[in-house]
C-alpha positions as CSV (number, residue, x, y, z in Angstrom):
1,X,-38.1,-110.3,233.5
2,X,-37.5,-107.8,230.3
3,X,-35.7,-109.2,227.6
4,X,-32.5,-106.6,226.6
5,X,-33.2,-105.0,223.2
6,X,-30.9,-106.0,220.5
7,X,-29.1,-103.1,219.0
8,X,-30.1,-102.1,215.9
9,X,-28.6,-102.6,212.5
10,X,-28.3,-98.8,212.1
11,X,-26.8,-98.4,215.6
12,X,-23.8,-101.4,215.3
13,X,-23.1,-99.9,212.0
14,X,-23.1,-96.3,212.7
15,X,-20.7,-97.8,216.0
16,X,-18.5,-99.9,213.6
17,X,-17.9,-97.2,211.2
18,X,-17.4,-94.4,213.9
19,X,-14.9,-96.9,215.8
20,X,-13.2,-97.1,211.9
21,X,-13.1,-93.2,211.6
22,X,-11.6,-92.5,215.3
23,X,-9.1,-95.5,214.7
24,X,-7.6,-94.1,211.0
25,X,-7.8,-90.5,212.4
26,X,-5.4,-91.6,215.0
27,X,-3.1,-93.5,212.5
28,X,-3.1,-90.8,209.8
29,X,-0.9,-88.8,212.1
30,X,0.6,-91.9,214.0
31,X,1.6,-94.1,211.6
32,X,3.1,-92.6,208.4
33,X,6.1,-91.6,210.7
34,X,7.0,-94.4,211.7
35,X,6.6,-96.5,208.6
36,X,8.3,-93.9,206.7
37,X,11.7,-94.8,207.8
38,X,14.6,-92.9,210.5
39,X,13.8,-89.7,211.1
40,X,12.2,-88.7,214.4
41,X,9.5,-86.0,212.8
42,X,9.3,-83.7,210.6
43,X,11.8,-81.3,212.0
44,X,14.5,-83.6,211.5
45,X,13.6,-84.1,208.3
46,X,13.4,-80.5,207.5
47,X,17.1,-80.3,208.9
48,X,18.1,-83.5,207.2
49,X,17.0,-82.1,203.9
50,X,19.1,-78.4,204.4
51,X,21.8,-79.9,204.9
52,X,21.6,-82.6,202.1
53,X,20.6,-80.1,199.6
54,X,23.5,-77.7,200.4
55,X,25.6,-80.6,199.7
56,X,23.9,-81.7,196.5
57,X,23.5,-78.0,195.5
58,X,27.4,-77.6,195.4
59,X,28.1,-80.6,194.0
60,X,27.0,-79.7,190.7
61,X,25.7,-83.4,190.1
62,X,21.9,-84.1,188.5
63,X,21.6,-87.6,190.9
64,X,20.5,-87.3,194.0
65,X,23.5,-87.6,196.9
66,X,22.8,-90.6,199.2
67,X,21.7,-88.2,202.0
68,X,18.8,-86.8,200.1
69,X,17.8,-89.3,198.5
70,X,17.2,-90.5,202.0
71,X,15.0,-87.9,203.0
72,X,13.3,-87.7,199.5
73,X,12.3,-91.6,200.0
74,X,11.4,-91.0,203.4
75,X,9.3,-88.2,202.2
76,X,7.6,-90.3,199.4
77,X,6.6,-93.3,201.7
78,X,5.2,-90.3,204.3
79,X,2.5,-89.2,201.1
80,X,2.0,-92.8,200.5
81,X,1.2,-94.0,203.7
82,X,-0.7,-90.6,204.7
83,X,-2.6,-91.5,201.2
84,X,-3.6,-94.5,201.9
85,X,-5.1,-93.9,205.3
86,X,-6.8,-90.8,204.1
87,X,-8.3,-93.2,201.4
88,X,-9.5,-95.3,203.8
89,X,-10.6,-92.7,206.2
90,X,-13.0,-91.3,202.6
91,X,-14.7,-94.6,202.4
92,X,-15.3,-94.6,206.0
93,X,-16.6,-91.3,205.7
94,X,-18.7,-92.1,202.6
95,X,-20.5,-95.2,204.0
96,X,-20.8,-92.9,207.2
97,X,-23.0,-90.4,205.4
98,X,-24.9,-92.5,203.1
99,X,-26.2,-94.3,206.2
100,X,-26.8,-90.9,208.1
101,X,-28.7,-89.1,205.3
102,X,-30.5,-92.6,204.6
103,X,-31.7,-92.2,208.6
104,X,-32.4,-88.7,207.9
105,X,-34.8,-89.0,204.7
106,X,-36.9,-92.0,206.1
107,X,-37.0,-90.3,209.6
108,X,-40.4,-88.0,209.1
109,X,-42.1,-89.6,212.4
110,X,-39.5,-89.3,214.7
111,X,-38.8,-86.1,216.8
112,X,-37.4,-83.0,216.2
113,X,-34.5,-83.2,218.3
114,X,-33.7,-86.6,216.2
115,X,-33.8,-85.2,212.9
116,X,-31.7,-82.5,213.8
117,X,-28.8,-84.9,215.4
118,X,-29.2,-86.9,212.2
119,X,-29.1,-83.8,209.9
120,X,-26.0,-82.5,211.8
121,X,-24.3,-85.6,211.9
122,X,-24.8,-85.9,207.8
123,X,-23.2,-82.5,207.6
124,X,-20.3,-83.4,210.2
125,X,-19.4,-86.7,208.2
126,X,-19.7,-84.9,204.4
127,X,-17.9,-82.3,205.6
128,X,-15.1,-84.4,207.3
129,X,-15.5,-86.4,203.6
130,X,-14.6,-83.6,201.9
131,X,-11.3,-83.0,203.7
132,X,-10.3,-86.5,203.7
133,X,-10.7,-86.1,199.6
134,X,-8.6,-83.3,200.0
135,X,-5.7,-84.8,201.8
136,X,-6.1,-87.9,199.6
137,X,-5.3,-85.6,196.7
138,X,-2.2,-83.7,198.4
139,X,-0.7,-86.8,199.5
140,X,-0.9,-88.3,196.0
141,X,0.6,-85.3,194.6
142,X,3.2,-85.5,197.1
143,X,4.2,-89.2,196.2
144,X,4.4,-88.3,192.6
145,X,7.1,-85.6,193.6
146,X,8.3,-86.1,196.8
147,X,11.5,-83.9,196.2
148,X,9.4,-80.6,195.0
149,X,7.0,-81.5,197.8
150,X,10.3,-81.2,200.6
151,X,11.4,-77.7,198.8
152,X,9.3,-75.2,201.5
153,X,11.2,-76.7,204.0
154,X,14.4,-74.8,202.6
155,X,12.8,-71.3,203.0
156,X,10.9,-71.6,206.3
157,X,12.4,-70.5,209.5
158,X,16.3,-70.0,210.5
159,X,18.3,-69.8,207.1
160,X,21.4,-68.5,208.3
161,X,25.4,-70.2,206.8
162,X,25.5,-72.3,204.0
163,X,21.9,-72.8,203.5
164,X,21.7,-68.9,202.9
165,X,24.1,-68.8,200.6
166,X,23.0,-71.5,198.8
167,X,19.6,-70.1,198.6
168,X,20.7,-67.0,197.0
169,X,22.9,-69.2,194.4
170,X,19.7,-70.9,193.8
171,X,17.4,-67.6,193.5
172,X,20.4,-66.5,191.3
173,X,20.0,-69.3,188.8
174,X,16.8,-68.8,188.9
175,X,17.0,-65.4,187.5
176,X,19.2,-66.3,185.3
177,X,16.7,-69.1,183.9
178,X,14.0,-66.6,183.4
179,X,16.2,-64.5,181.6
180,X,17.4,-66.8,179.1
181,X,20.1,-68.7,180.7
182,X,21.7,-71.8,181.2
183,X,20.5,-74.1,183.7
184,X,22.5,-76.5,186.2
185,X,22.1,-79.8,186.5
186,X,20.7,-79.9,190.2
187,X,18.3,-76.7,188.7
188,X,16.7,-78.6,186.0
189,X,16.0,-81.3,188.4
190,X,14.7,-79.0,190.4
191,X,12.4,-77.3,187.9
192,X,11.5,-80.5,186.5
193,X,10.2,-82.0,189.3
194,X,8.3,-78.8,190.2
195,X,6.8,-79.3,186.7
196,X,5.5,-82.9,187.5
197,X,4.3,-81.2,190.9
198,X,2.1,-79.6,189.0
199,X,1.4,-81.9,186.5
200,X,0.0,-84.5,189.5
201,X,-2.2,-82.3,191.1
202,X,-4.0,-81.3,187.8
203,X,-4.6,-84.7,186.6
204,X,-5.5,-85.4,189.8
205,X,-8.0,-82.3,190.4
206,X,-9.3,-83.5,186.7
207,X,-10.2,-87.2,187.8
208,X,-12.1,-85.6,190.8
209,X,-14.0,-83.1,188.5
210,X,-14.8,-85.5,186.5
211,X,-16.4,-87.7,189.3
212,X,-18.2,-84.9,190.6
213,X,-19.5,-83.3,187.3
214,X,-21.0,-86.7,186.8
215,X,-22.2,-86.9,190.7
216,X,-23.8,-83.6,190.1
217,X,-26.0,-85.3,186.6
218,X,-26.9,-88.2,189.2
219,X,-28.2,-85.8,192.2
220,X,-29.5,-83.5,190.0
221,X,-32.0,-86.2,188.0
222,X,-32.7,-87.3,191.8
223,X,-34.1,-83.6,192.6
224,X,-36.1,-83.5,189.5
225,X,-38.0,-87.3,190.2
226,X,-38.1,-86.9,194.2
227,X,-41.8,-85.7,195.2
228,X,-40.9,-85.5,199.1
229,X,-39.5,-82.1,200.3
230,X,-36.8,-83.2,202.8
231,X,-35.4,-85.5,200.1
232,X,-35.5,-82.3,197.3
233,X,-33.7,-80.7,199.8
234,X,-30.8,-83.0,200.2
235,X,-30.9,-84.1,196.6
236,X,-30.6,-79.7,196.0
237,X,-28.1,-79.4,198.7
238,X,-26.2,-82.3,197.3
239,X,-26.3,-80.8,194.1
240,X,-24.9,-77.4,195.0
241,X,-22.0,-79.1,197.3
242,X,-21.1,-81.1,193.9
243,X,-21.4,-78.5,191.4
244,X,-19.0,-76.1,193.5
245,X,-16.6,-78.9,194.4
246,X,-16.2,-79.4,190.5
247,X,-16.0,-75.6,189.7
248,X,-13.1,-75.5,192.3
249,X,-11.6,-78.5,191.3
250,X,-11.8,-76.9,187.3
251,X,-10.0,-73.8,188.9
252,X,-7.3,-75.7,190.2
253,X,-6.8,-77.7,187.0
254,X,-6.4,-74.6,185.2
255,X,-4.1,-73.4,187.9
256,X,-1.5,-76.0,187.9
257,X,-1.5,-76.9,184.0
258,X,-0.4,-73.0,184.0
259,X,2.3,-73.7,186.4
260,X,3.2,-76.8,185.3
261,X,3.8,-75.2,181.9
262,X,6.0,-72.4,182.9
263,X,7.3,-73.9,186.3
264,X,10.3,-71.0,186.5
265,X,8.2,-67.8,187.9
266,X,6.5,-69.9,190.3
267,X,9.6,-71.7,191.7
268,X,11.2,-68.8,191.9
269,X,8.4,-67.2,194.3
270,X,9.0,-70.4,196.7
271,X,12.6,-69.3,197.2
272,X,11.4,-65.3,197.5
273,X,8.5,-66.6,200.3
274,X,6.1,-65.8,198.5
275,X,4.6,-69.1,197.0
């Protein structure tokens, strides 16, 4: 009688952490909705919001109406619930390909066709990594400014009534602003919190370059002690992904400091649909 062979430790961890992956995936679009608070999705949100912010538009106030503040809260616990998840779903991700590329390096007597699932599977999970990093940083960004975050929502789609005409009052004042003008109440909210927009995702693109600039020094000195080819080549390819990430995430530093500093022109191409 054969005795059943117990699963491996690689195998029930690769299982737990894939069951982890499949079961945040789901909730990252599932969940936020409903934890959010009332509205149904994201379309009546979006018509929530027009209609609020005509309202608050002509009321000439600088606080929020209770209407939109109701979809600006909603929309903050949305980004904080998305960013948690997405957090969550980056450690999974993480641990996923540290234990795949582990396999892969110590791997050198197994067969072809296993070193090319393991490979592929590394590349998969660092790949899915990167766009769970990505989604971690939008969502932040769109906690810290929930209200700038809900603005496309005005331009997109059927814009017909009041929401046109209070569009073109708001393009209006905008010009106006470049130009030297005066600026509303609900306008310098506006602007201001399309500053701080801004502000967020360069502080935040700065933590990440900073984390990668000094996981590029780490993977780097790796390539230069490793004597095995295969692990040169992942320390090198590693390296590369790291040192591009950083460059990019320099770029869009840059990028929204500029913006953040001079938030008029580029607020002004979001109502023109062109931002």
């Amino acid at each position: 009688m054969s005795v059943p062979v117990a699963p491996s430790r690689f195998g029930r961890a690769l299982g737990v952490l894939g069951a982890l992956a499949v079961v945040l995936a789901a909730a990252f679009v599932v969940v936020p909705p409903t934890l959010a608070g009332d509205f149904a999705d994201e379309r009546d949100l979006r018509e929530a919001f027009r209609e609020a912010f005509v309202e608050y538009w002509r009321s000439g106030a600088r606080d929020f109406s209770p209407a939109l503040e109701s979809a600006v809260d909603y929309w903050f616990w949305y980004h904080v619930t998305k960013g948690v998840i997405a957090a969550l779903l980056l450690i999974v991700f993480v641990a996923l390909g540290v234990l795949l590329w582990r396999a892969f390096l110590r791997a050198r007597g197994l067969d072809a066709g296993r070193n090319v699932a393991l490979a592929s599977s590394g590349m998969i999970v660092t790949a899915l990594g990167v766009f769970s990093l990505l989604a971690v940083m939008a969502n932040v960004q769109g906690a810290v400014a929930p209200y700038a975050s809900l603005l496309p929502m005005l331009t997109g789609g059927d814009t017909d009534g009041e929401l046109a005409e209070t569009l073109d009052q708001v393009r209006q004042r905008l010009a106006e602003s470049l130009s030297g003008g005066g600026e509303t109440p609900a306008l310098a909210v506006m602007i201001s919190d399309f500053s701080l927009y801004h502000v967020a995702m360069a502080v935040i693109a700065a933590v990440v370059a900073i984390v990668l600039l000094a996981l590029n020094v780490v993977v780097w000195k790796r390539f230069a002690r490793a004597t095995d080819t295969r692990a040169r080549r992942v320390s090198g390819s590693f390296g590369v992904l790291a040192a591009l990430s950083s460059l990019a995430s320099i770029v869009v530093v840059v990028a929204n400091t500029t913006t953040a500093a001079d938030p008029g022109p580029a607020l002004s191409a979001l109502f023109d649909g062109g931002w």
